[in-house]
């Protein structure tokens, strides 16, 4: 029997389970004290002034675009090398996604962003692919030059390092995801973090996240004779529950000590075994940046789409789950219908057809990572790629 190596199972310890039980027994299960506590911890961790927890990163990206005022007729620049959430929210605002191809670190290419800026551009959303930070300072200064806002899709990069600080500090808004496959999970969840003194932005985000209601349920519950509230804006329903925050608080406690170092150890094993001529290893550390070790995105030289797909199939037969990050957004039917064409993004296409993501998760054993890397090499020999 082969070993079964999943791609990215969640790492839930007794601590998460105890925390959830405590909340379930507490009498308060939706947004309340646990969400507040988690927000305060994230503020300190990211070194930012404001955090708002939500039910997903998608909701967070959407709300950021809303408070920036993105609407009909506007353009938002982003990368095609991402999950569709990044660009779907632009379309939900009635605006047009303008895709800019990536560079060789999988992230939006700085050299081509400026050419894509027009009078209609309202914002740029970069993606920290695989947990490796985008060029925050450079993108922010471009945004300042043209009077547009900078939103970072940091769904992958909670805990990543940029110039000695945690991701979250530099862009106008940074959005993390706590979805089940992400580094730190609340099952479903997300956060917007930002370092502005403008209290109005936080107020507006909180309002929009909960139907535009002037008081949330917990405030009403805790204030006497406080049945009265007003709907100040036509808002949405994006709040995080205390049950989710309870999972997040346990994950957070284990994150720096346990979860992140273990992911890093898996990366190191892959880097050692796969440090070969035929591979391009994922970016993970430079003098200015360090990844959050979210995805081990390996590029294989001279492979091509067909053999890459065969590789994934054969590895699956051996019990090893690989993945591809990403099918460029513009290759999906819904985006093709809007007129986008992958031939306009040659680096994204080249990257896509040569990429496989290897399993990385905090409970993964060192032997399992060695097994994956060795089976990968064997299979590539079978396929005459090596
Ligand atoms: C997971 C992911 C999202 C969406 O996160 P949710 O919390 O599931 O909404 C957005 N962008 C990228 C790059 C992602 O990987």
PDB file of C-alpha atoms in Angstrom, residues 149-287:
ATOM      1  CA  UNK A 149      -5.432  53.148  -3.688  1.00  0.00           C
ATOM      2  CA  UNK A 150      -3.353  50.075  -2.992  1.00  0.00           C
ATOM      3  CA  UNK A 151      -5.049  46.881  -1.792  1.00  0.00           C
ATOM      4  CA  UNK A 152      -3.002  43.759  -1.099  1.00  0.00           C
ATOM      5  CA  UNK A 153      -4.618  40.362  -1.566  1.00  0.00           C
ATOM      6  CA  UNK A 154      -2.589  38.722   1.176  1.00  0.00           C
ATOM      7  CA  UNK A 155      -4.780  35.623   1.339  1.00  0.00           C
ATOM      8  CA  UNK A 156      -1.579  33.536   1.325  1.00  0.00           C
ATOM      9  CA  UNK A 157       0.804  35.699   3.285  1.00  0.00           C
ATOM     10  CA  UNK A 158      -0.263  35.953   6.907  1.00  0.00           C
ATOM     11  CA  UNK A 159       3.018  36.095   8.831  1.00  0.00           C
ATOM     12  CA  UNK A 160       5.200  36.844   5.802  1.00  0.00           C
ATOM     13  CA  UNK A 161       8.000  39.381   6.252  1.00  0.00           C
ATOM     14  CA  UNK A 162       8.622  42.540   4.256  1.00  0.00           C
ATOM     15  CA  UNK A 163      11.619  44.702   5.177  1.00  0.00           C
ATOM     16  CA  UNK A 164      11.699  43.373   8.719  1.00  0.00           C
ATOM     17  CA  UNK A 165       7.990  43.825   9.411  1.00  0.00           C
ATOM     18  CA  UNK A 166       5.003  41.523   9.132  1.00  0.00           C
ATOM     19  CA  UNK A 167       2.869  41.772   5.996  1.00  0.00           C
ATOM     20  CA  UNK A 168      -0.014  44.171   6.487  1.00  0.00           C
ATOM     21  CA  UNK A 169       1.698  47.412   7.286  1.00  0.00           C
ATOM     22  CA  UNK A 170       2.406  49.071   3.954  1.00  0.00           C
ATOM     23  CA  UNK A 171      -0.489  48.889   1.467  1.00  0.00           C
ATOM     24  CA  UNK A 172      -3.562  51.081   2.055  1.00  0.00           C
ATOM     25  CA  UNK A 173      -5.409  47.847   2.867  1.00  0.00           C
ATOM     26  CA  UNK A 174      -4.190  44.281   3.354  1.00  0.00           C
ATOM     27  CA  UNK A 175      -6.620  41.375   3.271  1.00  0.00           C
ATOM     28  CA  UNK A 176      -5.832  37.977   4.827  1.00  0.00           C
ATOM     29  CA  UNK A 177      -7.780  34.750   4.343  1.00  0.00           C
ATOM     30  CA  UNK A 178      -8.436  32.213   7.077  1.00  0.00           C
ATOM     31  CA  UNK A 179     -10.065  29.691   4.757  1.00  0.00           C
ATOM     32  CA  UNK A 180      -9.530  26.013   5.614  1.00  0.00           C
ATOM     33  CA  UNK A 181      -6.530  25.569   3.275  1.00  0.00           C
ATOM     34  CA  UNK A 182      -4.722  28.736   4.330  1.00  0.00           C
ATOM     35  CA  UNK A 183      -1.802  28.877   6.792  1.00  0.00           C
ATOM     36  CA  UNK A 184      -3.972  29.993   9.706  1.00  0.00           C
ATOM     37  CA  UNK A 185      -7.598  28.948   9.575  1.00  0.00           C
ATOM     38  CA  UNK A 186     -10.957  29.760  11.116  1.00  0.00           C
ATOM     39  CA  UNK A 187     -12.650  27.272   8.700  1.00  0.00           C
ATOM     40  CA  UNK A 188     -13.910  30.261   6.727  1.00  0.00           C
ATOM     41  CA  UNK A 189     -12.820  33.785   7.522  1.00  0.00           C
ATOM     42  CA  UNK A 190     -10.774  36.789   6.616  1.00  0.00           C
ATOM     43  CA  UNK A 191      -9.429  40.085   7.902  1.00  0.00           C
ATOM     44  CA  UNK A 192      -8.797  43.558   6.598  1.00  0.00           C
ATOM     45  CA  UNK A 193      -5.831  45.248   8.265  1.00  0.00           C
ATOM     46  CA  UNK A 194      -4.711  48.815   7.666  1.00  0.00           C
ATOM     47  CA  UNK A 195      -2.530  51.306   9.400  1.00  0.00           C
ATOM     48  CA  UNK A 196      -4.432  54.542   8.885  1.00  0.00           C
ATOM     49  CA  UNK A 197      -5.443  57.063  11.563  1.00  0.00           C
ATOM     50  CA  UNK A 198      -8.650  57.738   9.677  1.00  0.00           C
ATOM     51  CA  UNK A 199     -11.303  56.356  12.030  1.00  0.00           C
ATOM     52  CA  UNK A 200     -13.967  57.049   9.461  1.00  0.00           C
ATOM     53  CA  UNK A 201     -12.638  54.229   7.247  1.00  0.00           C
ATOM     54  CA  UNK A 202     -12.901  51.677  10.060  1.00  0.00           C
ATOM     55  CA  UNK A 203     -16.387  52.906  10.924  1.00  0.00           C
ATOM     56  CA  UNK A 204     -17.461  52.631   7.316  1.00  0.00           C
ATOM     57  CA  UNK A 205     -16.002  49.128   6.900  1.00  0.00           C
ATOM     58  CA  UNK A 206     -17.745  47.925  10.066  1.00  0.00           C
ATOM     59  CA  UNK A 207     -20.991  49.486   8.969  1.00  0.00           C
ATOM     60  CA  UNK A 208     -20.877  47.916   5.507  1.00  0.00           C
ATOM     61  CA  UNK A 209     -19.949  44.523   6.980  1.00  0.00           C
ATOM     62  CA  UNK A 210     -23.195  44.399   8.962  1.00  0.00           C
ATOM     63  CA  UNK A 211     -26.102  45.761   6.942  1.00  0.00           C
ATOM     64  CA  UNK A 212     -25.102  49.376   7.555  1.00  0.00           C
ATOM     65  CA  UNK A 213     -26.428  49.016  11.083  1.00  0.00           C
ATOM     66  CA  UNK A 214     -25.359  51.693  13.574  1.00  0.00           C
ATOM     67  CA  UNK A 215     -24.983  49.152  16.426  1.00  0.00           C
ATOM     68  CA  UNK A 216     -23.955  45.538  16.264  1.00  0.00           C
ATOM     69  CA  UNK A 217     -25.862  42.827  18.152  1.00  0.00           C
ATOM     70  CA  UNK A 218     -23.292  42.539  20.951  1.00  0.00           C
ATOM     71  CA  UNK A 219     -23.372  46.271  21.630  1.00  0.00           C
ATOM     72  CA  UNK A 220     -27.154  46.185  21.754  1.00  0.00           C
ATOM     73  CA  UNK A 221     -27.076  43.212  24.097  1.00  0.00           C
ATOM     74  CA  UNK A 222     -24.626  44.871  26.447  1.00  0.00           C
ATOM     75  CA  UNK A 223     -26.177  48.302  26.671  1.00  0.00           C
ATOM     76  CA  UNK A 224     -29.341  48.758  28.665  1.00  0.00           C
ATOM     77  CA  UNK A 225     -32.405  50.058  26.880  1.00  0.00           C
ATOM     78  CA  UNK A 226     -30.582  49.972  23.583  1.00  0.00           C
ATOM     79  CA  UNK A 227     -33.118  48.465  21.261  1.00  0.00           C
ATOM     80  CA  UNK A 228     -32.811  51.431  18.913  1.00  0.00           C
ATOM     81  CA  UNK A 229     -30.536  51.349  15.859  1.00  0.00           C
ATOM     82  CA  UNK A 230     -30.444  52.901  12.439  1.00  0.00           C
ATOM     83  CA  UNK A 231     -29.507  51.573   9.006  1.00  0.00           C
ATOM     84  CA  UNK A 232     -27.114  54.260   7.838  1.00  0.00           C
ATOM     85  CA  UNK A 233     -26.142  52.643   4.554  1.00  0.00           C
ATOM     86  CA  UNK A 234     -27.226  49.716   2.430  1.00  0.00           C
ATOM     87  CA  UNK A 235     -24.669  47.260   3.786  1.00  0.00           C
ATOM     88  CA  UNK A 236     -23.814  43.589   3.499  1.00  0.00           C
ATOM     89  CA  UNK A 237     -23.595  40.591   5.867  1.00  0.00           C
ATOM     90  CA  UNK A 238     -19.896  39.780   6.195  1.00  0.00           C
ATOM     91  CA  UNK A 239     -19.247  39.483   9.948  1.00  0.00           C
ATOM     92  CA  UNK A 240     -17.160  36.741  11.556  1.00  0.00           C
ATOM     93  CA  UNK A 241     -18.707  34.629  14.347  1.00  0.00           C
ATOM     94  CA  UNK A 242     -17.183  34.003  17.779  1.00  0.00           C
ATOM     95  CA  UNK A 243     -17.061  30.291  16.915  1.00  0.00           C
ATOM     96  CA  UNK A 244     -14.716  31.078  14.018  1.00  0.00           C
ATOM     97  CA  UNK A 245     -12.687  33.510  16.131  1.00  0.00           C
ATOM     98  CA  UNK A 246     -12.303  30.795  18.788  1.00  0.00           C
ATOM     99  CA  UNK A 247     -10.627  28.538  16.215  1.00  0.00           C
ATOM    100  CA  UNK A 248      -8.527  31.477  15.027  1.00  0.00           C
ATOM    101  CA  UNK A 249      -7.328  32.354  18.537  1.00  0.00           C
ATOM    102  CA  UNK A 250      -6.068  28.805  19.074  1.00  0.00           C
ATOM    103  CA  UNK A 251      -4.387  28.778  15.669  1.00  0.00           C
ATOM    104  CA  UNK A 252      -2.878  32.173  16.381  1.00  0.00           C
ATOM    105  CA  UNK A 253      -1.350  30.950  19.636  1.00  0.00           C
ATOM    106  CA  UNK A 254       0.323  28.081  17.779  1.00  0.00           C
ATOM    107  CA  UNK A 255       1.214  30.019  14.635  1.00  0.00           C
ATOM    108  CA  UNK A 256       4.720  31.385  15.267  1.00  0.00           C
ATOM    109  CA  UNK A 257       5.822  28.544  17.539  1.00  0.00           C
ATOM    110  CA  UNK A 258       4.475  25.569  15.659  1.00  0.00           C
ATOM    111  CA  UNK A 259       2.645  26.092  12.408  1.00  0.00           C
ATOM    112  CA  UNK A 260       5.000  28.444  10.573  1.00  0.00           C
ATOM    113  CA  UNK A 261       8.282  26.699  11.544  1.00  0.00           C
ATOM    114  CA  UNK A 262       6.896  23.339  10.444  1.00  0.00           C
ATOM    115  CA  UNK A 263       5.853  24.678   7.073  1.00  0.00           C
ATOM    116  CA  UNK A 264       9.295  26.200   6.710  1.00  0.00           C
ATOM    117  CA  UNK A 265      10.925  22.859   7.527  1.00  0.00           C
ATOM    118  CA  UNK A 266       8.935  21.174   4.732  1.00  0.00           C
ATOM    119  CA  UNK A 267      10.052  23.914   2.316  1.00  0.00           C
ATOM    120  CA  UNK A 268      13.663  23.336   3.318  1.00  0.00           C
ATOM    121  CA  UNK A 269      13.441  19.617   2.595  1.00  0.00           C
ATOM    122  CA  UNK A 270      11.963  20.219  -0.846  1.00  0.00           C
ATOM    123  CA  UNK A 271      14.571  22.907  -1.551  1.00  0.00           C
ATOM    124  CA  UNK A 272      17.379  20.527  -0.650  1.00  0.00           C
ATOM    125  CA  UNK A 273      16.181  17.584  -2.712  1.00  0.00           C
ATOM    126  CA  UNK A 274      14.896  19.550  -5.693  1.00  0.00           C
ATOM    127  CA  UNK A 275      17.758  22.001  -6.013  1.00  0.00           C
ATOM    128  CA  UNK A 276      18.522  20.855  -9.556  1.00  0.00           C
ATOM    129  CA  UNK A 277      19.109  22.278 -12.991  1.00  0.00           C
ATOM    130  CA  UNK A 278      15.645  21.278 -14.262  1.00  0.00           C
ATOM    131  CA  UNK A 279      13.664  23.079 -11.598  1.00  0.00           C
ATOM    132  CA  UNK A 280      12.928  26.652 -10.652  1.00  0.00           C
ATOM    133  CA  UNK A 281      12.354  26.641  -6.895  1.00  0.00           C
ATOM    134  CA  UNK A 282       9.678  28.949  -5.455  1.00  0.00           C
ATOM    135  CA  UNK A 283      10.828  32.339  -4.169  1.00  0.00           C
ATOM    136  CA  UNK A 284      11.048  32.150  -0.382  1.00  0.00           C
ATOM    137  CA  UNK A 285      13.635  34.510   1.043  1.00  0.00           C
ATOM    138  CA  UNK A 286      15.534  37.574  -0.109  1.00  0.00           C
ATOM    139  CA  UNK A 287      17.233  40.304   1.899  1.00  0.00           C
TER     140      UNK A 287
END
